[in-house]
XYZ file of N, CA and C in Angstrom:
666
model
N 32.022 70.012 -49.576
C 31.570 70.120 -48.134
C 29.759 69.296 -48.187
N 30.031 69.255 -47.523
C 28.356 68.621 -46.659
C 27.279 69.781 -46.142
N 26.505 69.843 -46.582
C 25.261 71.106 -46.447
C 24.410 70.919 -45.397
N 23.774 71.898 -44.802
C 23.515 71.666 -43.543
C 22.127 70.381 -43.647
N 21.577 70.290 -44.550
C 20.770 69.263 -44.881
C 21.471 67.835 -44.994
N 22.351 68.418 -45.359
C 23.120 66.647 -45.061
C 23.749 65.977 -44.054
N 24.100 67.171 -43.286
C 24.181 66.479 -42.137
C 22.765 66.442 -41.362
N 22.177 66.857 -41.161
C 20.478 66.612 -40.295
C 19.778 64.876 -40.528
N 20.206 65.020 -42.240
C 19.315 63.805 -42.659
C 20.592 62.730 -42.379
N 22.145 63.033 -42.328
C 23.420 61.918 -41.826
C 22.807 61.389 -40.452
N 22.606 62.758 -39.431
C 22.667 62.592 -37.899
C 20.766 61.510 -38.206
N 19.860 61.874 -38.459
C 19.053 61.499 -38.179
C 19.102 59.469 -39.011
N 19.560 59.566 -39.843
C 19.600 58.637 -39.789
C 20.389 57.765 -38.818
N 21.683 57.866 -38.737
C 22.480 57.615 -37.636
C 21.520 57.078 -36.075
N 21.181 58.248 -36.018
C 20.162 57.655 -34.039
C 18.861 56.619 -34.628
N 18.152 56.987 -36.212
C 17.482 55.311 -35.941
C 18.162 53.716 -36.587
N 19.602 53.916 -36.783
C 20.717 53.211 -37.033
C 21.031 52.378 -35.635
N 21.072 53.663 -34.709
C 21.069 53.184 -33.021
C 20.625 52.488 -32.009
N 19.153 53.718 -32.423
C 18.108 52.764 -32.147
C 16.885 51.562 -32.237
N 17.754 51.154 -33.390
C 17.979 49.932 -34.451
C 18.345 49.247 -33.353
N 19.490 48.910 -33.996
C 20.543 48.409 -32.454
C 19.600 47.995 -31.796
N 19.920 48.956 -30.810
C 19.181 49.033 -29.050
C 18.148 48.282 -28.960
N 17.272 47.977 -30.121
C 16.199 47.971 -29.736
C 16.107 45.608 -30.462
N 16.945 45.669 -31.171
C 18.078 44.208 -31.667
C 18.371 43.585 -30.460
N 18.914 44.576 -29.976
C 20.033 44.011 -28.864
C 19.236 43.488 -27.220
N 18.542 44.048 -27.156
C 16.767 44.220 -26.238
C 16.494 42.802 -26.127
N 15.367 42.615 -27.820
C 14.935 41.836 -28.002
C 15.523 40.130 -28.013
N 17.473 40.533 -28.832
C 17.746 38.877 -28.560
C 18.535 39.097 -26.738
N 18.609 40.027 -26.280
C 18.851 39.708 -24.495
C 17.067 38.896 -24.104
N 16.068 39.235 -24.171
C 14.719 38.776 -23.883
C 14.679 37.218 -24.778
N 15.124 37.412 -25.621
C 15.352 35.727 -26.489
C 15.306 34.905 -25.695
N 17.326 35.237 -25.195
C 18.144 34.334 -24.859
C 17.743 34.188 -23.027
N 16.875 35.078 -22.642
C 16.385 35.061 -20.552
C 14.802 34.216 -21.224
N 14.639 34.399 -22.023
C 13.366 33.474 -22.902
C 13.530 31.972 -22.364
N 15.377 32.056 -23.512
C 15.474 30.308 -23.459
C 16.230 29.419 -22.574
N 16.419 30.034 -21.952
C 17.175 30.023 -20.713
C 15.853 28.960 -19.799
N 14.976 29.421 -20.008
C 14.096 28.366 -19.243
C 12.912 27.920 -20.301
N 14.188 26.275 -20.363
C 13.231 25.727 -21.399
C 12.048 24.557 -20.358
N 11.072 23.796 -21.877
C 10.283 23.316 -21.788
C 10.348 22.361 -20.163
N 11.221 22.139 -20.136
C 11.699 21.459 -18.537
C 12.333 22.061 -17.258
N 12.525 23.127 -17.089
C 12.155 25.033 -15.833
C 11.247 24.900 -15.516
N 11.111 24.493 -14.391
C 10.178 24.940 -13.596
C 9.570 26.463 -13.487
N 10.766 27.491 -13.960
C 10.145 28.606 -13.389
C 10.259 29.565 -11.994
N 9.865 30.957 -12.099
C 9.964 31.274 -11.356
C 9.427 30.386 -10.048
N 7.855 29.597 -10.084
C 7.324 29.488 -9.142
C 7.730 27.952 -8.919
N 9.356 27.606 -9.175
C 9.592 25.914 -8.495
C 9.379 25.983 -7.325
N 9.546 26.786 -6.691
C 9.448 26.416 -4.915
C 8.221 26.166 -4.737
N 7.371 27.621 -4.121
C 5.694 27.051 -4.080
C 4.934 25.494 -4.738
N 5.501 25.344 -5.460
C 5.144 23.618 -6.077
C 5.521 23.058 -5.600
N 6.758 23.062 -5.973
C 7.756 21.872 -5.455
C 7.238 21.517 -3.155
N 7.183 23.485 -3.333
C 6.954 22.711 -1.238
C 5.426 22.176 -1.431
N 4.264 22.162 -1.905
C 3.178 21.899 -2.076
C 2.628 19.966 -2.410
N 3.746 19.775 -3.821
C 4.198 18.709 -3.712
C 4.829 18.009 -3.062
N 5.802 18.728 -2.188
C 6.314 17.580 -0.884
C 5.030 17.662 0.448
N 4.428 18.412 0.342
C 3.414 18.464 1.147
C 2.624 17.597 1.521
N 2.168 16.837 0.321
C 0.861 15.928 -0.499
C 2.175 14.771 -0.186
N 3.151 15.323 -0.039
C 3.633 13.626 -0.375
C 3.300 13.157 1.674
N 3.880 14.166 2.136
C 4.113 13.935 4.219
C 2.982 13.368 4.534
N 1.843 14.417 3.853
C -0.040 14.447 4.196
C -0.203 12.661 4.045
N -0.178 12.509 2.798
C -0.706 11.165 2.313
C 0.597 10.047 3.278
N 1.572 10.133 3.707
C 2.514 8.827 4.657
C 2.010 9.055 5.941
N 1.723 10.553 6.283
C 1.287 10.424 7.917
C -0.264 10.277 7.719
N -1.286 10.353 6.545
C -2.441 9.585 6.341
C -2.171 8.212 6.596
N -1.548 7.473 6.092
C -1.599 6.059 5.676
C -0.706 5.558 7.820
N 0.293 5.869 8.271
C 0.545 5.285 9.091
C -0.559 5.796 10.537
N -1.124 6.866 9.836
C -2.421 7.001 11.198
C -3.266 6.189 10.684
N -3.181 5.748 9.418
C -4.799 4.249 9.516
C -4.455 2.899 9.812
N -2.551 2.760 9.892
C -1.893 1.660 9.445
C -2.126 1.631 11.534
N -1.718 2.862 12.485
C -2.140 3.054 13.708
C -3.661 1.892 14.090
N -4.529 2.501 13.652
C -5.302 2.695 14.428
C -6.014 1.279 13.716
N -5.919 1.067 12.415
C -6.176 -0.715 12.211
C -5.217 -1.227 13.424
N -4.186 -1.159 13.425
C -2.713 -2.406 14.480
C -3.444 -2.192 15.857
N -3.995 -1.188 16.474
C -4.176 -0.648 17.751
C -6.088 -1.301 17.755
N -6.379 -1.435 16.901
C -7.564 -2.064 17.549
C -7.583 -3.403 17.567
N -6.771 -4.422 16.384
C -6.385 -6.096 17.094
C -5.575 -5.286 17.753
N -4.207 -4.885 18.170
C -3.731 -4.677 19.297
C -4.859 -5.122 21.003
N -6.211 -4.231 20.955
C -6.256 -4.229 21.836
C -7.474 -5.918 22.186
N -6.957 -6.054 21.655
C -7.639 -7.538 21.710
C -6.990 -8.414 22.491
N -5.894 -8.241 22.820
C -5.096 -9.284 24.131
C -3.506 -9.512 23.329
N -3.593 -10.806 24.020
C -2.313 -11.346 23.455
C -2.321 -12.196 21.950
N -1.162 -12.385 21.543
C -0.769 -13.079 20.921
C -1.755 -13.984 19.663
N -2.200 -14.947 20.987
C -2.796 -16.070 20.136
C -4.511 -15.585 20.378
N -5.208 -14.417 21.330
C -6.191 -14.184 20.674
C -6.202 -12.969 20.004
N -5.638 -12.569 19.819
C -5.718 -11.582 18.400
C -5.209 -11.925 16.965
N -4.606 -12.863 16.801
C -4.485 -14.407 15.720
C -6.634 -14.904 15.481
N -6.673 -14.701 16.661
C -8.024 -15.839 17.014
C -8.673 -14.831 16.597
N -8.872 -13.333 16.604
C -9.726 -11.922 15.725
C -9.577 -12.007 14.469
N -8.587 -12.349 14.066
C -7.791 -12.171 12.738
C -9.704 -13.331 12.144
N -8.734 -14.436 12.429
C -9.840 -15.347 11.993
C -11.035 -15.353 11.800
N -12.509 -14.732 13.014
C -13.104 -14.188 12.992
C -13.107 -13.033 11.562
N -12.856 -12.051 11.808
C -12.337 -11.103 10.891
C -12.594 -11.945 9.249
N -12.029 -12.827 8.937
C -11.395 -13.535 7.897
C -12.587 -13.870 7.692
N -13.656 -15.177 8.702
C -14.349 -16.149 8.313
C -15.949 -15.091 8.258
N -16.032 -13.527 8.877
C -17.086 -12.870 8.803
C -16.859 -12.301 7.381
N -16.186 -12.159 6.904
C -16.087 -11.758 4.861
C -16.620 -12.843 4.834
N -15.814 -13.850 4.231
C -16.562 -15.647 3.254
C -17.988 -15.297 3.766
N -18.760 -14.917 4.826
C -19.966 -15.303 5.204
C -20.700 -14.010 3.823
N -20.055 -12.907 4.174
C -20.668 -12.078 3.263
C -20.509 -12.265 1.232
N -19.599 -12.987 1.165
C -19.556 -13.683 -0.234
C -20.827 -13.969 0.146
N -20.753 -15.204 0.723
C -21.657 -16.424 0.738
C -23.466 -15.931 0.242
N -23.290 -14.863 1.058
C -24.619 -13.815 0.928
C -24.738 -13.358 -0.617
N -23.649 -13.339 -1.197
C -24.147 -12.590 -2.666
C -24.635 -13.314 -4.135
N -25.222 -13.132 -5.185
C -25.408 -13.826 -5.784
C -24.108 -13.324 -7.393
N -24.704 -14.176 -8.288
C -23.959 -13.153 -9.733
C -23.890 -12.018 -10.128
N -24.742 -11.574 -9.863
C -25.732 -10.254 -10.279
C -24.206 -9.393 -9.654
N -24.012 -9.022 -8.002
C -23.525 -8.533 -6.641
C -21.920 -8.934 -7.833
N -21.290 -8.056 -9.118
C -19.655 -8.761 -9.318
C -18.967 -8.194 -8.982
N -19.020 -6.027 -8.747
C -18.665 -4.991 -8.563
C -18.276 -6.103 -6.376
N -19.484 -6.302 -6.127
C -19.479 -6.623 -4.427
C -18.042 -7.361 -4.091
N -18.810 -8.798 -5.184
C -17.473 -9.905 -4.604
C -16.401 -9.946 -5.334
N -16.037 -9.467 -6.002
C -14.549 -8.574 -6.290
C -13.546 -7.747 -5.221
N -15.015 -6.753 -4.923
C -14.199 -6.343 -3.380
C -13.977 -6.908 -2.322
N -15.027 -7.671 -1.942
C -14.911 -8.792 -0.991
C -13.859 -9.830 -1.175
N -13.577 -9.988 -2.087
C -12.475 -11.031 -2.484
C -11.095 -10.016 -2.461
N -10.615 -8.771 -2.941
C -9.955 -7.862 -2.430
C -9.872 -7.954 -1.399
N -10.481 -7.883 -0.211
C -10.802 -7.104 1.546
C -9.898 -8.787 2.369
N -10.720 -10.228 1.341
C -10.208 -11.432 1.895
C -8.891 -11.771 1.586
N -8.223 -11.330 0.425
C -7.087 -11.319 0.484
C -5.939 -11.095 0.573
N -6.325 -9.685 1.348
C -5.369 -8.625 2.199
C -5.492 -9.295 3.615
N -6.693 -9.407 4.446
C -6.723 -10.248 5.204
C -5.336 -11.570 5.784
N -5.994 -12.080 4.603
C -5.269 -13.306 4.380
C -3.357 -13.521 4.223
N -3.514 -12.605 3.743
C -2.098 -12.035 3.256
C -1.188 -11.354 4.678
N -1.758 -10.504 5.508
C -1.633 -10.016 6.377
C -1.296 -11.219 7.816
N -2.422 -12.115 7.716
C -2.553 -12.760 8.898
C -1.413 -13.945 8.555
N -1.116 -14.519 7.492
C -0.432 -16.186 6.933
C 1.029 -15.006 7.042
N 1.562 -13.676 7.022
C 2.606 -12.902 7.381
C 3.118 -12.904 8.311
N 2.021 -13.029 9.046
C 2.615 -12.310 11.344
C 3.066 -13.696 11.830
N 1.921 -14.586 11.210
C 1.973 -16.096 11.506
C 3.545 -17.471 11.299
N 3.665 -17.539 9.576
C 4.146 -17.423 9.042
C 6.282 -17.162 9.561
N 5.993 -15.236 10.300
C 6.997 -14.788 10.356
C 7.298 -14.512 11.978
N 6.873 -14.987 11.996
C 6.623 -15.133 14.168
C 6.659 -16.654 14.599
N 5.055 -16.322 15.113
C 5.013 -17.512 15.787
C 5.321 -19.141 15.363
N 5.580 -19.127 13.843
C 5.613 -20.925 12.464
C 7.713 -21.220 13.714
N 7.807 -20.256 13.508
C 9.474 -19.844 13.768
C 9.501 -20.815 15.476
N 8.593 -19.923 16.364
C 8.827 -20.567 18.048
C 8.162 -21.039 18.052
N 6.999 -21.988 17.135
C 6.823 -23.298 17.242
C 8.099 -24.378 17.103
N 8.678 -24.398 16.014
C 9.666 -25.117 15.645
C 11.046 -24.706 16.833
N 10.982 -23.709 16.920
C 11.973 -23.456 18.750
C 11.696 -24.248 18.663
N 10.427 -24.426 19.533
C 9.829 -24.973 21.123
C 10.264 -26.730 20.347
N 10.033 -26.828 19.421
C 10.482 -28.550 18.775
C 8.783 -28.328 18.437
N 7.842 -27.911 18.413
C 6.286 -28.282 17.288
C 6.649 -28.350 16.204
N 7.709 -29.359 15.756
C 8.017 -29.234 14.183
C 6.901 -29.576 13.146
N 5.741 -30.349 13.293
C 5.808 -31.438 12.109
C 3.870 -30.082 12.168
N 3.610 -29.683 13.294
C 2.388 -29.236 13.295
C 2.413 -27.822 13.112
N 4.053 -26.878 13.047
C 4.331 -25.676 12.669
C 4.121 -26.229 10.819
N 5.080 -27.293 10.442
C 5.709 -27.564 9.119
C 3.640 -28.086 8.184
N 2.783 -28.341 8.859
C 2.107 -28.386 8.426
C 0.440 -27.089 8.441
N 0.677 -26.896 9.478
C -0.171 -25.090 9.193
C 0.305 -24.428 8.480
N 1.942 -24.079 8.154
C 2.358 -23.426 6.953
C 1.716 -24.019 5.222
N 2.225 -25.245 5.775
C 1.778 -26.167 3.994
C 0.681 -25.487 3.790
N -0.707 -25.343 5.185
C -2.318 -25.228 4.991
C -2.008 -23.306 3.845
N -1.669 -22.913 3.999
C -1.634 -21.058 3.617
C -1.434 -21.312 2.236
N -0.180 -22.346 1.806
C -0.152 -23.295 0.260
C -1.476 -22.978 0.029
N -1.983 -23.579 0.924
C -3.456 -24.061 -0.138
C -4.037 -22.559 0.307
N -4.241 -21.932 0.989
C -5.191 -20.671 0.684
C -4.756 -19.968 -0.105
N -4.062 -20.212 -0.609
C -3.024 -19.335 -1.801
C -3.265 -19.779 -3.145
N -3.562 -21.149 -3.171
C -4.466 -21.407 -4.068
C -5.553 -21.155 -4.402
N -6.745 -21.063 -3.304
C -8.201 -21.240 -3.155
C -8.177 -19.282 -3.949
N -7.416 -18.416 -2.912
C -6.923 -17.252 -3.626
C -7.107 -16.659 -5.120
N -5.977 -17.774 -6.153
C -5.751 -17.896 -7.268
C -7.289 -18.212 -7.629
N -7.581 -19.282 -7.624
C -8.608 -19.710 -8.160
C -10.041 -18.979 -8.446
N -10.471 -17.837 -7.343
C -11.539 -17.649 -7.462
C -11.064 -16.115 -8.057
N -9.540 -15.764 -8.013
C -9.193 -14.604 -9.385
C -9.028 -15.128 -10.641
N -9.143 -15.768 -11.003
C -8.645 -16.634 -12.498
C -10.350 -17.062 -12.926
N -11.486 -17.582 -12.000
C -12.918 -18.302 -12.624
C -13.415 -16.554 -13.153
N -13.433 -15.435 -12.079
C -14.477 -14.536 -12.223
C -15.359 -14.670 -11.502
N -16.007 -13.097 -11.421
C -16.803 -13.433 -9.662
C -18.526 -13.269 -10.544
N -18.842 -14.264 -11.723
C -19.938 -14.644 -12.261
C -19.893 -16.181 -12.502
N -18.681 -16.395 -12.486
C -18.848 -18.183 -12.668
C -19.658 -18.827 -11.996
N -20.259 -19.856 -12.384
C -21.706 -20.456 -11.571
C -20.925 -21.204 -10.470
N -19.444 -21.217 -10.114
C -19.280 -22.607 -9.178
C -18.300 -21.306 -8.196
N -18.711 -19.813 -8.367
C -17.727 -19.309 -7.752
C -17.951 -19.482 -5.934
N -19.589 -19.682 -6.069
C -20.143 -19.975 -4.415
C -19.570 -20.806 -4.126
N -19.490 -22.351 -4.246
C -19.569 -23.174 -3.872
C -17.175 -23.464 -3.842
N -17.066 -22.830 -4.903
C -15.526 -22.303 -4.569
C -15.143 -21.983 -3.040
N -16.035 -20.965 -2.913
C -16.321 -19.904 -1.515
C -16.947 -20.942 -0.511
N -17.857 -21.563 -0.400
C -17.610 -22.274 0.663
C -16.951 -23.542 1.234
N -16.430 -24.021 -0.402
C -15.072 -25.305 0.320
C -14.104 -24.536 0.834
N -13.939 -22.788 0.448
C -12.594 -22.604 0.916
C -12.826 -21.973 2.348
N -13.895 -21.792 3.006
C -14.169 -21.161 4.280
C -13.701 -23.257 5.255
N -14.158 -24.066 4.512
C -14.885 -24.757 5.396
C -12.858 -25.273 5.933
N -11.949 -25.575 4.699
C -10.907 -25.266 4.744
C -10.051 -23.681 6.021
N -10.349 -23.350 6.468
C -10.001 -21.955 6.594
C -10.496 -21.917 8.149
N -12.276 -22.766 8.104
C -12.310 -22.641 9.797
C -11.320 -24.365 10.357
N -11.388 -25.251 8.986
C -10.705 -26.021 10.132
C -8.939 -25.789 10.091
N -8.334 -24.577 9.447
C -7.444 -24.164 9.533
C -7.295 -23.548 10.919
N -8.014 -22.733 11.570
C -8.221 -22.127 12.573
C -8.449 -22.516 13.840
N -9.532 -23.752 13.424
C -10.300 -24.625 14.520
C -8.289 -25.264 15.356
N -7.510 -25.803 14.361
C -6.533 -26.277 15.025
C -5.592 -25.442 15.426
N -5.004 -24.343 15.440
C -4.351 -23.435 15.674
C -4.980 -23.418 16.667
N -5.883 -22.904 16.993
C -7.512 -22.422 18.287
C -7.176 -23.228 19.147
N -7.328 -24.419 18.984
C -8.038 -25.597 19.900
C -6.642 -25.860 20.826
N -5.433 -26.692 19.662
C -4.653 -27.667 19.824
C -3.248 -27.472 20.026
N -2.859 -26.295 18.804
C -1.735 -26.235 18.737
C -1.151 -25.254 19.438
N -2.000 -23.772 19.443
C -1.258 -22.848 20.110
C -1.620 -23.130 21.761
N -2.670 -23.791 22.730
C -3.090 -23.833 23.737
C -1.559 -24.598 23.950
N -1.084 -25.962 22.990
C 0.299 -26.688 23.734
C 1.191 -25.727 23.934
N 1.118 -25.035 23.245
C 2.397 -24.044 22.859
C 2.337 -22.843 24.052
N 1.724 -22.468 24.710
C 1.102 -21.201 25.024
C 1.909 -21.541 26.364
N 1.499 -22.875 26.602
C 1.292 -22.951 27.921
C 2.159 -23.279 28.915
N 3.507 -23.554 27.269
C 5.178 -23.935 28.200
C 5.984 -22.196 27.953
N 5.479 -20.881 27.739
C 5.708 -19.847 27.202
C 5.882 -19.614 28.735
N 6.965 -18.774 28.933
C 6.886 -17.597 30.320
C 6.574 -16.503 30.265
N 5.839 -14.894 30.940
C 5.166 -13.989 31.042
C 6.652 -13.326 29.855
N 7.653 -13.000 29.912
C 8.964 -12.702 29.015
C 8.048 -12.981 27.359
N 8.577 -14.223 26.834
C 8.355 -14.365 25.712
C 6.886 -14.669 25.200
N 5.427 -14.363 25.830
C 4.704 -14.608 26.012
C 4.298 -13.150 24.563
N 5.058 -12.193 26.523
C 4.897 -10.955 25.154
C 5.833 -10.392 24.715
N 6.989 -10.708 24.232
C 7.847 -10.875 23.665
C 6.937 -11.234 22.154
N 6.719 -12.533 21.745
C 5.436 -13.086 20.520
C 4.656 -11.497 20.456
N 3.760 -11.642 21.029
C 2.799 -10.228 20.610
C 3.696 -9.418 20.047
N 4.640 -8.556 20.759
C 4.482 -7.489 19.950
C 5.410 -7.919 18.726
N 5.758 -8.273 18.732
C 6.630 -8.906 17.288
C 5.373 -9.309 16.191
N 3.939 -10.140 17.266
C 2.409 -9.571 15.934
C 2.193 -8.897 15.745
N 2.247 -7.782 16.110
C 1.573 -6.147 15.853
C 2.102 -6.096 15.272
N 3.738 -5.825 15.782
C 4.622 -5.185 14.572
C 4.468 -5.331 13.481
N 4.877 -7.131 13.499
C 4.835 -7.824 11.587
C 3.010 -6.940 11.284
N 1.736 -6.874 11.877
C 0.264 -6.658 11.140
C 0.606 -5.150 11.103
N 1.244 -4.428 12.108
C 1.413 -3.124 11.651
C 1.918 -2.678 9.976
N 3.291 -3.217 9.577
C 3.511 -3.102 8.056
C 2.847 -3.710 7.106
N 1.897 -5.161 7.603
C 1.352 -5.358 6.260
C -0.136 -4.709 6.615
N -0.982 -4.075 7.239
C -1.744 -3.489 7.105
C -2.223 -2.406 6.030
């Protein structure tokens, strides 16, 4: 027969064992809960984090569209399509002049100006090649349209040459000067010959349509 002392000892052992099992169960439960939140889990703060990220994207997109709208709005205020393109010619030639005013020690400035010129000419070429030159061809002005578009290929060749030679190359200024002369001649042909001859046969609706398309394509390239 078990004594009272033995009974008390047994009860205490049982109690400690139960407590140990309870603690172990709790630890395993917490471990499973912790493991369920892996390294790839956002955790309890997922909502605010994702919301902040999405807000940043929305703000960035809105700012970009705002910048596009401002830039294209400034060009659109220049008037009709031929006036817009003439303004872009002037802006490109102004960048050339800034490039020609640099020396070989100003490599960073030359790089930045070349990037700016590349963007300006790419945008301008896109507007002409997607809107104006097709309209010229529809009007039967085929030879001039083909010649002008071929000259855009020469523009890309000049840009490639400048990008490859580096801003401190000895012949950098000479190449920029030659490039500027080619763009100036191209612009003169458009502004003084091709565009006026084409525009005089357009009615008001056709003229407005081309202006709208030039502005639209310019917006997406800004």
